[in-house]
Short mmCIF file of C-alpha atoms and ligand atoms in Angstrom, two decimals:
data_model
loop_
_atom_site.label_atom_id
_atom_site.label_comp_id
_atom_site.label_asym_id
_atom_site.label_seq_id
_atom_site.Cartn_x
_atom_site.Cartn_y
_atom_site.Cartn_z
CA MET A 1 24.74 25.16 -37.03
CA ASN A 2 28.48 25.08 -37.72
CA LEU A 3 30.93 22.56 -36.26
CA GLU A 4 32.06 24.91 -33.46
CA GLN A 5 28.49 25.49 -32.32
CA LEU A 6 27.68 21.80 -32.55
CA LEU A 7 30.70 20.86 -30.43
CA THR A 8 29.82 23.52 -27.86
CA GLN A 9 26.29 22.18 -27.67
CA TRP A 10 27.44 18.57 -27.24
CA ASN A 11 30.18 19.39 -24.74
CA ASP A 12 27.74 21.46 -22.69
CA LEU A 13 25.60 18.34 -22.29
CA ILE A 14 28.36 16.35 -20.59
CA PRO A 15 28.24 18.05 -17.15
CA THR A 16 24.45 17.64 -17.18
CA LEU A 17 24.83 13.92 -17.82
CA GLN A 18 27.45 13.70 -15.09
CA ALA A 19 25.13 15.51 -12.68
CA LEU A 20 22.32 13.04 -13.49
CA ASN A 21 24.71 10.10 -12.94
CA VAL A 22 25.73 11.51 -9.54
CA ALA A 23 22.04 11.96 -8.66
CA TYR A 24 21.39 8.34 -9.75
CA LEU A 25 24.01 7.17 -7.23
CA GLY A 26 22.54 9.43 -4.55
CA VAL A 27 19.12 7.84 -5.08
CA THR A 28 20.13 4.19 -5.56
CA THR A 29 22.65 4.05 -2.67
CA GLY A 30 20.04 5.53 -0.34
CA ILE A 31 22.37 8.44 0.56
CA PHE A 32 19.84 11.13 -0.45
CA GLU A 33 17.02 9.40 1.45
CA THR A 34 19.19 8.97 4.55
CA LEU A 35 20.14 12.64 4.59
CA HIS A 36 16.50 13.56 3.95
CA THR A 37 15.30 11.66 7.02
CA GLN A 38 18.32 12.26 9.30
CA GLY A 39 19.35 15.83 8.46
CA LYS A 40 23.07 16.71 8.71
CA LEU A 41 25.47 13.78 9.02
CA SER A 42 29.20 13.15 9.18
CA ILE A 43 30.84 10.71 6.75
CA GLU A 44 31.16 8.20 9.63
CA SER A 45 27.43 8.32 10.47
CA LEU A 46 26.49 8.22 6.80
CA GLU A 47 28.70 5.15 6.34
CA GLU A 48 27.04 3.46 9.29
CA LYS A 49 23.52 4.23 8.05
CA THR A 50 23.96 3.42 4.34
CA GLY A 51 26.60 0.68 4.42
CA ILE A 52 28.58 2.50 1.70
CA GLU A 53 32.35 2.13 2.09
CA SER A 54 33.97 5.32 3.42
CA GLU A 55 36.26 6.17 0.49
CA TYR A 56 33.41 5.79 -2.05
CA LEU A 57 31.20 7.74 0.29
CA LYS A 58 33.69 10.61 0.67
CA ARG A 59 34.21 10.85 -3.10
CA PHE A 60 30.46 10.67 -3.73
CA CYS A 61 29.77 13.44 -1.21
CA MET A 62 32.43 15.69 -2.76
CA ALA A 63 30.96 15.12 -6.25
CA ALA A 64 27.39 15.64 -5.02
CA TYR A 65 28.57 18.84 -3.30
CA ALA A 66 30.20 19.99 -6.57
CA PHE A 67 26.97 19.39 -8.49
CA ASP A 68 24.87 21.20 -5.81
CA PHE A 69 23.01 18.12 -4.54
CA LEU A 70 24.64 18.32 -1.09
CA ASP A 71 25.60 21.17 1.24
CA LYS A 72 28.51 20.99 3.69
CA THR A 73 28.89 22.71 7.05
CA GLU A 74 32.24 21.96 8.69
CA THR A 75 32.34 18.12 8.67
CA LEU A 76 28.62 17.55 8.16
CA TYR A 77 26.82 16.93 4.87
CA SER A 78 23.14 17.69 4.29
CA LEU A 79 20.76 17.58 1.35
CA ALA A 80 20.79 20.80 -0.71
CA PRO A 81 17.54 22.07 -2.30
CA MET A 82 18.51 20.41 -5.61
CA GLY A 83 19.09 17.05 -3.88
CA GLN A 84 15.74 17.45 -2.15
CA LEU A 85 14.03 17.30 -5.55
CA PHE A 86 14.81 13.55 -5.72
CA VAL A 87 13.26 12.61 -2.39
CA ASP A 88 10.34 15.01 -2.07
CA GLU A 89 7.06 13.17 -2.87
CA ASN A 90 5.79 16.17 -4.86
CA THR A 91 8.79 16.42 -7.18
CA LYS A 92 10.37 12.95 -7.44
CA GLN A 93 7.80 11.68 -9.96
CA LYS A 94 9.17 14.33 -12.30
CA THR A 95 12.89 14.23 -11.48
CA LEU A 96 13.58 10.49 -11.09
CA PRO A 97 12.79 9.43 -14.70
CA ALA A 98 15.53 11.73 -16.06
CA VAL A 99 18.05 10.41 -13.53
CA PHE A 100 17.26 6.76 -14.26
CA GLN A 101 17.26 7.27 -18.03
CA SER A 102 20.71 8.88 -17.92
CA VAL A 103 22.06 5.51 -16.71
CA PHE A 104 19.72 3.09 -18.49
CA TYR A 105 20.29 4.34 -22.02
CA PRO A 106 24.07 3.79 -21.98
CA LEU A 107 23.42 0.30 -20.54
CA MET A 108 21.00 -0.45 -23.36
CA THR A 109 23.46 0.92 -25.88
CA SER A 110 26.12 -1.49 -24.60
CA GLN A 111 23.64 -4.37 -25.10
CA ILE A 112 23.01 -3.26 -28.68
CA LEU A 113 26.74 -3.33 -29.32
CA LYS A 114 27.02 -6.75 -27.70
CA PHE A 115 24.36 -8.33 -29.90
CA ALA A 116 24.73 -6.31 -33.10
CA LYS A 117 27.08 -8.71 -34.86
CA THR A 118 25.28 -11.95 -34.06
CA GLY A 119 21.70 -10.63 -34.19
CA ALA A 120 21.08 -12.28 -30.80
CA HIS A 121 18.36 -11.11 -28.42
CA LEU A 122 17.95 -10.98 -24.67
CA HIS A 123 14.53 -12.34 -23.77
CA THR A 124 14.15 -10.55 -20.49
CA PHE A 125 12.83 -7.24 -19.35
CA PRO A 126 14.54 -4.91 -18.36
CA PRO A 127 16.77 -5.23 -21.41
CA PHE A 128 20.07 -5.28 -19.53
CA GLU A 129 21.63 -7.93 -17.39
CA ASP A 130 22.71 -6.15 -14.21
CA PRO A 131 20.45 -7.31 -11.35
CA GLY A 132 21.60 -4.32 -9.31
CA VAL A 133 19.96 -2.04 -11.85
CA PHE A 134 16.74 -4.05 -12.51
CA PRO A 135 14.57 -2.65 -9.72
CA TRP A 136 15.25 0.93 -10.76
CA MET A 137 13.92 0.31 -14.25
CA TRP A 138 10.56 -0.61 -12.75
CA ALA A 139 10.64 2.46 -10.55
CA MET A 140 11.41 4.55 -13.62
CA MET A 141 8.39 3.13 -15.49
CA GLU A 142 6.22 3.87 -12.46
CA HIS A 143 7.41 7.45 -12.04
CA LYS A 144 7.37 8.18 -15.75
CA PHE A 145 3.91 6.85 -16.53
CA SER A 146 1.76 7.04 -13.37
CA SER A 147 0.74 10.65 -13.79
CA LEU A 148 0.08 10.18 -17.52
CA PHE A 149 -2.18 7.26 -16.59
CA LEU A 150 -4.06 9.15 -13.90
CA ASN A 151 -4.37 12.45 -15.78
CA GLU A 152 -4.82 11.35 -19.37
CA VAL A 153 -5.68 7.67 -19.68
CA LEU A 154 -8.22 7.34 -16.86
CA PRO A 155 -10.51 10.13 -18.16
CA LYS A 156 -10.68 8.29 -21.51
CA ILE A 157 -11.96 5.06 -19.94
CA PRO A 158 -15.06 6.23 -18.02
CA PHE A 159 -16.45 2.65 -18.16
CA ILE A 160 -13.98 1.83 -15.36
CA GLU A 161 -16.52 3.29 -12.90
CA GLU A 162 -19.12 0.69 -13.92
CA ILE A 163 -16.49 -2.06 -13.70
CA ASP A 164 -15.76 -0.83 -10.17
CA ARG A 165 -19.47 -0.77 -9.21
CA GLN A 166 -19.81 -4.36 -10.41
CA ARG A 167 -16.63 -5.43 -8.56
CA GLY A 168 -15.23 -6.49 -11.93
CA VAL A 169 -11.82 -8.00 -12.64
CA VAL A 170 -9.08 -6.09 -14.46
CA VAL A 171 -6.21 -8.15 -15.88
CA ASP A 172 -2.94 -6.30 -16.53
CA ILE A 173 -0.85 -8.33 -18.97
CA GLY A 174 2.89 -7.70 -18.54
CA CYS A 175 2.20 -5.74 -15.34
CA GLY A 176 5.87 -5.02 -14.44
CA ASN A 177 5.97 -3.83 -10.82
CA GLY A 178 2.17 -3.47 -10.80
CA TRP A 179 2.12 0.33 -10.67
CA LEU A 180 -0.94 0.60 -12.92
CA LEU A 181 -3.15 -1.77 -10.89
CA ARG A 182 -1.93 -0.23 -7.62
CA ASN A 183 -2.97 3.20 -8.90
CA LEU A 184 -6.31 1.83 -10.08
CA ALA A 185 -7.01 0.09 -6.77
CA LYS A 186 -6.23 3.27 -4.87
CA ARG A 187 -8.65 5.32 -7.01
CA PHE A 188 -11.43 2.68 -7.26
CA THR A 189 -12.25 0.77 -4.11
CA LYS A 190 -14.21 -2.26 -5.33
CA LEU A 191 -12.65 -3.62 -8.54
CA LYS A 192 -10.14 -6.47 -8.39
CA GLY A 193 -6.85 -6.63 -10.26
CA ILE A 194 -4.73 -9.48 -11.53
CA GLY A 195 -1.26 -8.67 -12.85
CA ILE A 196 0.68 -11.23 -14.88
CA ASP A 197 4.33 -10.95 -15.87
CA VAL A 198 7.17 -13.24 -16.98
CA SER A 199 9.61 -11.12 -15.00
CA ARG A 200 10.14 -12.61 -11.53
CA GLU A 201 11.74 -9.36 -10.31
CA GLY A 202 8.80 -7.30 -11.57
CA VAL A 203 6.22 -9.58 -9.92
CA GLU A 204 8.14 -9.75 -6.63
CA GLN A 205 8.28 -5.96 -6.54
CA ALA A 206 4.55 -5.78 -7.39
CA GLN A 207 3.71 -8.21 -4.57
CA SER A 208 5.72 -6.36 -1.95
CA LEU A 209 4.47 -2.92 -3.01
CA SER A 210 0.83 -4.10 -2.85
CA ALA A 211 1.14 -5.99 0.44
CA GLY A 212 -1.62 -3.85 1.97
CA GLN A 213 -4.06 -4.57 -0.90
CA LYS A 214 -3.77 -8.37 -0.98
CA GLU A 215 -7.48 -9.13 -1.00
CA ARG A 216 -7.98 -7.06 -4.18
CA LEU A 217 -4.69 -7.30 -6.06
CA GLN A 218 -2.97 -10.48 -7.12
CA PHE A 219 0.33 -10.63 -9.03
CA ILE A 220 1.29 -13.81 -10.85
CA PHE A 221 4.72 -14.76 -12.16
CA ALA A 222 3.76 -16.50 -15.41
CA ASP A 223 3.75 -16.33 -19.16
CA PHE A 224 0.38 -14.91 -20.23
CA PHE A 225 -0.07 -17.76 -22.70
CA ALA A 226 0.35 -20.38 -19.98
CA CYS A 227 -1.71 -18.57 -17.36
CA SER A 228 -5.32 -19.52 -16.65
CA LEU A 229 -7.73 -16.61 -16.38
CA PRO A 230 -10.81 -16.09 -14.20
CA PRO A 231 -14.16 -16.92 -15.88
CA LYS A 232 -15.10 -13.26 -16.34
CA VAL A 233 -12.64 -10.47 -17.05
CA SER A 234 -14.12 -6.96 -17.45
CA LEU A 235 -10.98 -5.27 -18.74
CA PHE A 236 -7.71 -6.52 -20.21
CA ILE A 237 -4.86 -4.00 -20.13
CA PHE A 238 -1.73 -4.08 -22.28
CA SER A 239 0.36 -1.18 -21.03
CA ARG A 240 3.45 -0.97 -23.27
CA THR A 241 3.29 -4.76 -23.54
CA LEU A 242 1.65 -5.50 -26.88
CA HIS A 243 4.89 -4.98 -28.82
CA HIS A 244 6.51 -7.56 -26.49
CA LEU A 245 3.91 -10.15 -27.54
CA TRP A 246 3.70 -9.19 -31.19
CA THR A 247 5.72 -12.14 -32.52
CA GLU A 248 2.96 -14.34 -31.05
CA LYS A 249 0.10 -12.20 -32.32
CA SER A 250 -2.04 -15.11 -33.63
CA ARG A 251 -1.85 -16.96 -30.31
CA LEU A 252 -2.66 -13.74 -28.52
CA VAL A 253 -5.75 -13.08 -30.65
CA GLU A 254 -6.88 -16.66 -30.04
CA LYS A 255 -6.44 -16.49 -26.27
CA LEU A 256 -7.95 -13.04 -25.88
CA ALA A 257 -10.94 -13.66 -28.17
CA ALA A 258 -11.75 -16.83 -26.21
CA HIS A 259 -11.99 -14.83 -22.97
CA LEU A 260 -13.94 -11.80 -24.14
CA GLU A 261 -17.50 -11.51 -22.84
CA SER A 262 -20.19 -9.33 -24.40
CA ASP A 263 -19.24 -6.35 -22.22
CA SER A 264 -15.47 -6.91 -21.92
CA LYS A 265 -13.05 -4.15 -22.89
CA VAL A 266 -9.42 -4.14 -23.93
CA LEU A 267 -7.08 -1.19 -23.34
CA VAL A 268 -3.84 -1.04 -25.32
CA TRP A 269 -1.33 1.69 -24.46
CA GLU A 270 1.68 1.90 -26.77
CA PRO A 271 4.28 4.32 -28.09
CA LEU A 272 3.45 4.61 -31.80
CA TRP A 273 5.77 3.97 -34.71
CA PRO A 274 4.99 6.62 -37.37
CA GLU A 275 3.59 5.80 -40.80
CA LYS A 276 6.30 7.83 -42.53
CA LEU A 277 10.01 7.73 -41.72
CA ASP A 278 10.48 11.49 -42.01
CA TYR A 279 8.11 12.01 -39.03
CA LEU A 280 10.99 10.67 -36.91
CA LYS A 281 12.90 13.88 -37.65
CA GLN A 282 10.46 15.84 -35.46
CA GLU A 283 12.06 16.65 -32.11
CA LYS A 284 9.32 14.95 -30.10
CA MET A 285 9.62 11.75 -32.20
CA LYS A 286 13.36 11.15 -31.76
CA PRO A 287 12.88 9.12 -28.54
CA ILE A 288 10.65 6.76 -30.54
CA ALA A 289 13.50 6.07 -32.97
CA PHE A 290 15.83 5.40 -30.04
CA GLN A 291 13.33 3.12 -28.31
CA ASN A 292 12.80 1.14 -31.50
CA LEU A 293 16.58 0.75 -31.80
CA HIS A 294 16.94 -0.76 -28.33
CA GLU A 295 13.70 -2.80 -28.52
CA ASN A 296 15.62 -5.07 -30.90
CA VAL A 297 17.76 -6.22 -27.96
CA GLU A 298 14.60 -7.99 -26.74
CA GLY A 299 13.57 -9.02 -30.27
CA ASN A 300 10.74 -6.45 -30.37
CA ARG A 301 9.81 -3.52 -32.57
CA LEU A 302 7.39 -0.64 -32.11
CA LEU A 303 3.98 -0.91 -33.76
CA GLU A 304 2.07 1.36 -36.12
CA ALA A 305 -1.43 2.50 -35.19
CA ASN A 306 -3.02 0.46 -37.98
CA GLU A 307 -1.32 -2.72 -36.71
CA ILE A 308 -2.76 -2.23 -33.23
CA GLU A 309 -6.21 -1.45 -34.63
CA GLY A 310 -5.99 -4.55 -36.83
CA PHE A 311 -5.08 -6.67 -33.80
CA LEU A 312 -8.10 -5.48 -31.81
CA LYS A 313 -10.42 -5.96 -34.77
CA ALA A 314 -9.09 -9.52 -35.21
CA CYS A 315 -10.17 -10.12 -31.59
CA GLY A 316 -13.72 -9.14 -32.66
CA LEU A 317 -13.62 -5.67 -31.13
CA SER A 318 -14.54 -2.22 -32.38
CA VAL A 319 -11.75 0.31 -31.77
CA GLN A 320 -11.40 3.87 -30.48
CA LYS A 321 -8.01 5.58 -30.60
CA PHE A 322 -6.76 8.54 -28.54
CA LEU A 323 -3.38 10.23 -28.84
CA LEU A 324 -1.82 11.27 -25.54
CA GLU A 325 -0.46 14.74 -24.99
CA ASN A 326 3.18 13.69 -24.98
CA GLY A 327 2.68 13.17 -28.73
CA LEU A 328 4.43 9.79 -28.59
CA ASP A 329 1.86 7.46 -27.07
CA ALA A 330 -1.64 6.44 -27.96
CA ILE A 331 -4.30 4.38 -26.27
CA PHE A 332 -6.70 2.09 -28.09
CA ILE A 333 -9.92 0.92 -26.53
CA GLY A 334 -11.45 -2.28 -27.86
CA THR A 335 -15.14 -2.83 -27.19
CA LYS A 336 -17.11 -5.98 -27.87
CA ASP A 337 -20.29 -4.36 -29.32
C1 LIG B 401 7.74 -2.44 -21.28
S1 LIG B 401 7.30 -3.48 -19.98
C2 LIG B 401 5.80 -2.74 -19.46
C3 LIG B 401 5.55 -2.95 -17.99
C4 LIG B 401 4.27 -2.29 -17.45
N1 LIG B 401 3.09 -2.76 -18.13
C5 LIG B 401 4.36 -0.78 -17.56
O1 LIG B 401 3.53 -0.17 -18.25
O2 LIG B 401 5.24 -0.20 -16.92
C6 LIG B 401 6.71 -4.95 -20.80
C7 LIG B 401 6.42 -6.08 -19.82
O3 LIG B 401 5.83 -7.19 -20.53
C8 LIG B 401 6.29 -8.38 -19.89
N2 LIG B 401 6.05 -9.54 -20.76
C9 LIG B 401 6.64 -9.78 -21.95
N3 LIG B 401 6.18 -10.96 -22.46
C10 LIG B 401 5.27 -11.45 -21.57
C11 LIG B 401 4.45 -12.63 -21.53
N4 LIG B 401 4.47 -13.54 -22.50
N5 LIG B 401 3.62 -12.80 -20.47
C12 LIG B 401 3.59 -11.89 -19.45
N6 LIG B 401 4.37 -10.77 -19.45
C13 LIG B 401 5.18 -10.54 -20.48
C14 LIG B 401 7.77 -8.05 -19.62
O4 LIG B 401 8.35 -8.89 -18.66
C15 LIG B 401 7.67 -6.61 -19.14
O5 LIG B 401 7.50 -6.52 -17.76
#
């Protein structure tokens, strides 16, 4: 590709990014949802229902109209078919991750720049400081990974049915907003779930989103190392969390090994760092290189498959590994026998 073609390609991306940013505002201000439930509205009614100041609202509506998210009839705005994609239950799981990522990645990039000279780290998740943006990161994780969990991970852990029959306990370490346990509790009606996370925002969101499942799901704001566990845990889950705990691997092996019963299982779900650097050149692997770059903001790095297998073996477990279809992630199942 020559320079002209390269510049055309890059410049063509900018309106797409701008469209995603406008959609992000439509989702996070509640404007899309309000128009979805209320139909056509004037700027005055939209201001009253969303609490967005009128000048910002007017400019947003004009931009959303320009990017085909809103329609306008005389003085009334309504959601256009493209805007509908972000509120419709059937499509939002697919559309929201792109919208959130268009805003999160620049925020992460600014954190990298902030810490690059001093080598400092930010020991919180999400890896940016704006509390107005926090909750959307959890929503992004939920929308991005729920269907992968239900369609690809669940079929690889058939033992979950036996855990359910026995009303076993599943502990989700670094549970975030609890999406994984909520999905599990919806699909299996008897098992119990305990989610643990050091993020207060994540746990608060998990508690409010699982308010109707209180007798089966518990979410605890705590550091896993300081948290006491029930006497018998059937399954420990580390969903994209092991690399967050890797600097304390020895303590983790100690704690986990001490709580594993003869029939306990451990599920580790991680994006995989490749064995060879040139694998990163593959199109599907580029996001892994970017993730590993911004993981450093939190003092983390992505792990290779053999490191994860070694960790599970050190806990006294035999290991099965499955690659997921996105080509980036793998799950590892540790079994005591
Ligand atoms: C990448 S997020 C994954 C969240 C969730 N499991 C998911 O799959 O969406 C990693 C999570 O691990 C949590 N975490 C990191 N260290 C922890 C610790 N020592 N104890 C409990 N949670 C921890 C972070 O707060 C964060 O919510």
